Amino acid sequence: MERGEYYPLFETKMGRGRVVYRLFAISLFVAICLIWLHRFNHIITITTNHTQQEEEDDRGIWVWLGLLAAELWFGFYWILTQAFRWNPVFRHPFKNRLSQRYEHMLPEVDIFVCTADPEIEPPMMVINTVLSVMAYDYPTEKLSVYLSDDGGSEITFYALLEASNFAKSWIPFCKRFKIEPRSPAAYFNTIIDSADTTNLGHELVAIKKLYNEMERRIEDATKLKRVPKEARLKHGGFSQWDSYTSKRDHDTILQIILHNKDPNNSKDVHGFILPTLVYLSREKRPQYHHNFKAGAMNSLLRVSSIISNGKVILNVDCDMYSNNSETIRDVLCFFMDEKKGHQIGFVQSPQIFENVTKNDIYGNALLAISEVEFHGADSWGGPMYIGTGCFHKRESLCGMKFSGEYKHKWKSENDLFIEGNLQELEEKAKGLANCSYEENTQWGKEMGLKYGCPVEDVITGLSMQINGWKSVYYNPPRKPFLGIAPTSLLEVLIQHKRWSEGDFQILLSKYSPAWHAFGKIPLGLQMGYCSYCLWAANCLATLYYSIIPSFYLIKGISLFPKISSCWFIPFAYVIIGETVYSLLEFLLCGGTFKGWWNEQRIWLYKRTSSYLYALSDTILKLFGFSDSAFTITAKVSQEEVSKRHEKEIMEFGTSSPLFTILATLALFNLFCFLNVLKDAILRDGGFGAYEKLGLQVILCGFLVLINLPLYQGLFLRKDSGKLPSSVALKSSTLALALFLSYIFV
Ligand SMILES: *[C@@H]1O[C@H](CO)[C@@H](O)[C@H](O)[C@H]1NC(C)=O
Ligand SMILES: CC(=O)N[C@H]1CO[C@H](CO)[C@@H](O)[C@@H]1O
């Protein structure tokens, strides 16, 4: 680098096609205003013209007010989502420059992996994630991996011990042959068996054998729910379970399995230092609230501060393995950039799932969020923290406020040394993970992750942004982390119920992005946060639109302008414009046409079931009633289910009130549509009579078409993934009652 010249460690590029998009958005906005105007006008006309058909109109006015409300909502919500599409930006790090300038003073990095339940998150999956992050291409003496096990499971601990042994061969193998990805399970999946006689071939056979043996031991222990006696005798760490009564009532269990400053035990087969590896299960007592993942993360923050004290912290879920061994170096380019790096508090990467099928029947990929909206958020000061695949500066996570003069010091004067031996260090660290430690402290309030909200990550990220930090969205073509997506409809709906409910509670909480953040973060970012926090609120307008127009179709009452009227134009423009735009956006993000169609279906299902429950539960909670309980999403799927998943057949399987709602709506619209067909055939004039009902017929037809897989699940399928007959019975009865109610009114 020449004197005075500045080569940044990363660059930021603007998205293409911004001007075209903005013009389109403005034209759509005009059309939306015309729709509002049309409704408004009509309502005025009804209320002032009390001469004719008074009775019918009086009833009609409520329907029209409802439509106006729904359309005001849709328009308002659409405006919120525009913040994210206005000015997307894309980031590119230069890791070669980083190596040239900073290779010898790279900061220490602490990696936190969180797991909570050995049944839902099998130990094999957890250690594959741990191994993938231990094998990062990064100086091992500066890398520490912490596993927080809120399940307090001996089996997970046993698996981690096994993994630490396996790492002694695995890490040198990865580095020697530069293999990718570095999660053993994922790597072995990519290998097609061949009679490879090269060096790699021989070593591969050997390492695969080691892996399979380890896998068998761990699977056996998992099945028997018991750790083998030999292992128990060999490792003193198991004695910590002596005082263990249940997962909700036990002492802190902490074990430094490997320590990169401990020269005796922590070396690989070639004698090179391994990363630090720590197991932690913080103390749990029934009388103390454990605060879920936020509590676990805060314990990790404290414990790690005396063991390794990395300045950069990576947080991953236990089901998200690293798919790129150079990610840490890429991300450090953002933090260590001499000009812009100081203000960057965290770097978020997208949540990408490995288990998504080609046409993504459950809309798991959330392409619009990861490929469009977060890039848009980045231009307003940064994306939200989503709880996994996120790198933080320790200082920003621990509650420090950013000020203009702040310069991050990467070189630490007081490097940590192990005082005394590892046992003393362990004892000291244990105290930091005790329940009582946080009493009368700022932990959970001003320090660390925030407590008191089911989606603690989002409020924590928001408050970092309020504290003056910026965040960066790092979304390279090769994704840094890969996770597992739910593979049945119910799991997807429940997951979204939880997310949307949590986000909605944020809006009502004291950390609300709507008022608490007002004036403290850019308006665009505030709008973006609100668009997520208001997911749940979408249910009302969507339900109204999927019931009322079809309902009035039966009686032949028109609620939209007829096709020949010029008021029809804005409606047509909004419908066609939004449809074509969302299709284009989806295809440009790498989706397929069928995938887009599937996503529309899931969009409808989430809004009419998950969000409805999220909204009503939030309101019930405000009045002190308890939550409707749904089981949490399982991350493993049985064989039959995953076969159907591969064939992209929708998985229902059980009965759930969520399904009853969906099936009732689907059947009701089917009845209405069949009624239209019947009339068209039997009446003179055929479809011509429907000219004034054009949009209602289209809407109803769309709802029938999108629900085809649901009708199949109700009546045509025979496999175990179909909808149970109890759901079919309940929903048919309800839908029929709804359909007939109008005729008899
Ligand atoms: C994961 O990494 C592999 C290389 O090991 C790459 O081919 C693949 O595209 C990556 N997956 C994703 C989703 O980016
Ligand atoms: C846990 C899980 O569902 N894993 C599946 C992910 O997808 C691959 C391929 O589609 C399956 O082989 C796994 O069983």
Coordinates of N, CA and C in Angstrom, one line a residue, residues 411-501:
K411 N -5.7 -4.7 18.6 CA -4.6 -5.3 19.3 C -4.9 -5.1 20.8
S412 N -5.0 -6.2 21.5 CA -5.3 -6.1 22.9 C -4.0 -6.1 23.7
E413 N -3.9 -5.2 24.7 CA -2.7 -5.1 25.5 C -2.6 -6.3 26.5
N414 N -3.8 -6.5 27.1 CA -3.8 -7.5 28.2 C -4.3 -8.8 27.7
D415 N -3.5 -9.5 26.9 CA -4.0 -10.9 26.5 C -4.2 -11.8 27.6
L416 N -5.2 -12.6 27.5 CA -5.5 -13.5 28.6 C -4.5 -14.6 28.7
F417 N -4.1 -14.9 29.9 CA -3.2 -16.0 30.1 C -4.0 -16.9 31.1
I418 N -3.7 -18.2 31.0 CA -4.4 -19.1 32.0 C -3.6 -18.9 33.3
E419 N -4.3 -18.3 34.3 CA -3.7 -18.3 35.6 C -4.0 -19.6 36.3
G420 N -3.0 -20.1 36.9 CA -3.2 -21.4 37.5 C -3.5 -22.4 36.5
N421 N -4.2 -23.5 36.9 CA -4.5 -24.5 35.9 C -5.9 -24.4 35.3
L422 N -6.2 -25.3 34.4 CA -7.5 -25.3 33.8 C -8.6 -25.5 34.8
Q423 N -8.4 -26.3 35.8 CA -9.5 -26.6 36.7 C -9.9 -25.3 37.5
E424 N -8.9 -24.5 37.8 CA -9.2 -23.3 38.5 C -10.0 -22.4 37.6
L425 N -9.6 -22.3 36.3 CA -10.3 -21.5 35.4 C -11.8 -22.0 35.2
E426 N -11.9 -23.3 35.2 CA -13.3 -23.8 35.0 C -14.1 -23.4 36.2
E427 N -13.6 -23.5 37.4 CA -14.4 -23.2 38.6 C -14.8 -21.7 38.6
K428 N -13.8 -20.9 38.2 CA -14.1 -19.5 38.1 C -15.2 -19.2 37.1
A429 N -15.1 -19.9 35.9 CA -16.1 -19.7 34.9 C -17.5 -20.2 35.3
K430 N -17.5 -21.2 36.0 CA -18.8 -21.8 36.5 C -19.7 -20.8 37.2
G431 N -19.0 -20.0 38.1 CA -19.7 -19.0 38.8 C -20.4 -18.0 38.0
L432 N -19.9 -17.8 36.8 CA -20.5 -16.8 35.9 C -21.7 -17.3 35.2
A433 N -21.9 -18.6 35.3 CA -23.1 -19.2 34.6 C -24.2 -19.6 35.6
N434 N -24.1 -19.1 36.8 CA -25.1 -19.4 37.9 C -26.3 -18.5 37.7
C435 N -27.4 -19.1 38.2 CA -28.7 -18.3 38.1 C -28.6 -17.0 38.8
S436 N -28.0 -17.0 40.0 CA -28.1 -15.8 40.8 C -27.1 -14.7 40.3
Y437 N -26.2 -15.0 39.3 CA -25.2 -14.1 38.9 C -25.9 -12.8 38.4
E438 N -27.0 -13.0 37.6 CA -27.6 -11.8 37.0 C -28.4 -10.9 37.8
E439 N -28.7 -11.4 39.1 CA -29.6 -10.6 39.9 C -29.0 -9.2 40.1
N440 N -29.8 -8.2 40.0 CA -29.4 -6.8 40.2 C -28.2 -6.4 39.3
T441 N -28.2 -7.0 38.1 CA -27.2 -6.5 37.1 C -28.0 -6.0 35.9
Q442 N -27.3 -5.5 34.9 CA -27.9 -5.0 33.7 C -28.0 -6.1 32.6
W443 N -27.6 -7.3 32.9 CA -27.7 -8.4 32.0 C -29.2 -8.6 31.6
G444 N -29.4 -8.7 30.3 CA -30.8 -8.9 29.8 C -31.5 -7.5 29.6
K445 N -30.9 -6.5 30.1 CA -31.5 -5.1 29.9 C -30.6 -4.3 29.1
E446 N -29.5 -3.8 29.7 CA -28.6 -3.0 28.9 C -27.4 -3.8 28.3
M447 N -27.2 -5.0 28.9 CA -26.1 -5.8 28.5 C -26.5 -7.1 27.9
G448 N -25.8 -7.5 26.9 CA -26.1 -8.8 26.3 C -27.4 -8.8 25.5
L449 N -27.9 -10.1 25.4 CA -29.2 -10.2 24.7 C -30.3 -9.8 25.6
K450 N -31.4 -9.2 25.0 CA -32.5 -8.7 25.8 C -33.4 -9.8 26.3
Y451 N -34.0 -9.7 27.5 CA -34.9 -10.7 27.9 C -36.4 -10.2 27.7
G452 N -37.3 -11.2 27.9 CA -38.7 -10.8 28.0 C -39.4 -10.8 26.6
C453 N -38.8 -11.4 25.6 CA -39.5 -11.5 24.3 C -39.1 -12.7 23.6
P454 N -40.1 -13.4 23.0 CA -39.7 -14.7 22.3 C -38.7 -14.5 21.1
V455 N -38.7 -13.4 20.5 CA -37.7 -13.2 19.5 C -36.6 -12.2 19.9
E456 N -35.9 -12.7 20.9 CA -34.9 -11.8 21.6 C -33.9 -11.2 20.6
D457 N -33.6 -12.0 19.6 CA -32.5 -11.6 18.6 C -32.8 -10.3 18.0
V458 N -34.1 -10.2 17.5 CA -34.5 -9.0 16.8 C -34.4 -7.7 17.6
I459 N -34.9 -7.8 18.9 CA -34.8 -6.6 19.7 C -33.4 -6.3 20.1
T460 N -32.6 -7.3 20.3 CA -31.2 -7.1 20.6 C -30.5 -6.4 19.4
G461 N -30.7 -6.8 18.2 CA -30.2 -6.1 17.0 C -30.7 -4.7 16.9
L462 N -32.0 -4.5 17.2 CA -32.5 -3.2 17.1 C -31.9 -2.3 18.1
S463 N -31.7 -2.8 19.3 CA -31.1 -1.8 20.3 C -29.7 -1.6 20.0
M464 N -29.0 -2.5 19.4 CA -27.6 -2.1 19.0 C -27.7 -1.0 17.9
Q465 N -28.6 -1.1 17.0 CA -28.7 0.0 16.0 C -29.1 1.3 16.7
I466 N -30.0 1.2 17.7 CA -30.3 2.4 18.4 C -29.1 3.0 19.2
N467 N -28.2 2.1 19.6 CA -27.0 2.5 20.3 C -26.0 3.1 19.3
G468 N -26.4 3.2 18.1 CA -25.5 3.9 17.1 C -24.7 3.0 16.2
W469 N -24.8 1.7 16.4 CA -24.0 0.7 15.5 C -24.7 0.5 14.2
K470 N -24.0 0.2 13.2 CA -24.6 -0.2 11.9 C -24.4 -1.7 11.8
S471 N -25.2 -2.3 10.9 CA -24.9 -3.7 10.6 C -24.8 -3.8 9.1
V472 N -24.2 -5.0 8.7 CA -23.9 -5.2 7.3 C -24.6 -6.6 7.0
Y473 N -25.1 -6.6 5.8 CA -25.7 -7.9 5.3 C -24.7 -8.5 4.3
Y474 N -24.2 -9.7 4.7 CA -23.2 -10.4 3.9 C -23.8 -11.6 3.3
N475 N -24.1 -11.5 2.0 CA -24.8 -12.6 1.3 C -24.1 -13.0 0.0
P476 N -23.0 -13.7 0.1 CA -22.3 -14.0 -1.1 C -23.0 -15.2 -1.9
P477 N -22.7 -15.4 -3.1 CA -23.3 -16.4 -3.9 C -23.2 -17.8 -3.2
R478 N -22.0 -18.1 -2.7 CA -21.8 -19.3 -2.0 C -22.2 -19.0 -0.5
K479 N -23.2 -19.7 0.0 CA -23.8 -19.3 1.3 C -22.9 -19.7 2.4
P480 N -22.7 -18.8 3.4 CA -21.8 -19.1 4.5 C -22.3 -20.2 5.4
F481 N -23.6 -20.3 5.6 CA -24.2 -21.3 6.6 C -25.4 -22.0 5.9
L482 N -25.5 -23.3 6.2 CA -26.7 -24.0 5.7 C -27.4 -24.7 6.9
G483 N -28.7 -24.6 6.9 CA -29.5 -25.2 8.0 C -30.5 -26.2 7.4
I484 N -31.4 -26.6 8.3 CA -32.4 -27.6 7.9 C -33.8 -26.9 8.1
A485 N -34.6 -27.0 7.0 CA -35.9 -26.4 7.0 C -36.9 -27.5 7.5
P486 N -38.0 -27.0 8.0 CA -39.1 -27.9 8.4 C -39.7 -28.6 7.1
T487 N -40.1 -29.8 7.3 CA -40.5 -30.6 6.1 C -42.0 -31.0 6.2
S488 N -42.8 -30.3 7.0 CA -44.2 -30.6 6.9 C -45.0 -29.3 7.1
L489 N -46.2 -29.3 6.5 CA -46.9 -28.0 6.5 C -47.2 -27.5 8.0
L490 N -47.5 -28.4 8.9 CA -47.8 -28.0 10.2 C -46.6 -27.3 10.9
E491 N -45.4 -27.9 10.7 CA -44.2 -27.4 11.3 C -44.0 -25.9 10.7
V492 N -44.2 -25.8 9.4 CA -44.0 -24.5 8.8 C -45.0 -23.5 9.4
L493 N -46.2 -23.9 9.6 CA -47.3 -22.9 10.1 C -47.0 -22.6 11.5
I494 N -46.6 -23.6 12.3 CA -46.3 -23.3 13.7 C -45.1 -22.4 13.9
Q495 N -44.0 -22.7 13.0 CA -42.9 -21.8 13.1 C -43.3 -20.4 12.8
H496 N -44.1 -20.2 11.8 CA -44.5 -18.8 11.5 C -45.4 -18.2 12.5
K497 N -46.2 -19.1 13.1 CA -47.0 -18.5 14.2 C -46.1 -18.0 15.3
R498 N -45.0 -18.7 15.6 CA -44.1 -18.3 16.7 C -43.4 -17.0 16.3
W499 N -42.9 -17.0 15.0 CA -42.2 -15.8 14.6 C -43.1 -14.6 14.6
S500 N -44.2 -14.7 13.9 CA -45.1 -13.6 13.8 C -45.6 -13.1 15.1
E501 N -45.8 -14.0 16.0 CA -46.3 -13.6 17.3 C -45.2 -12.8 18.1

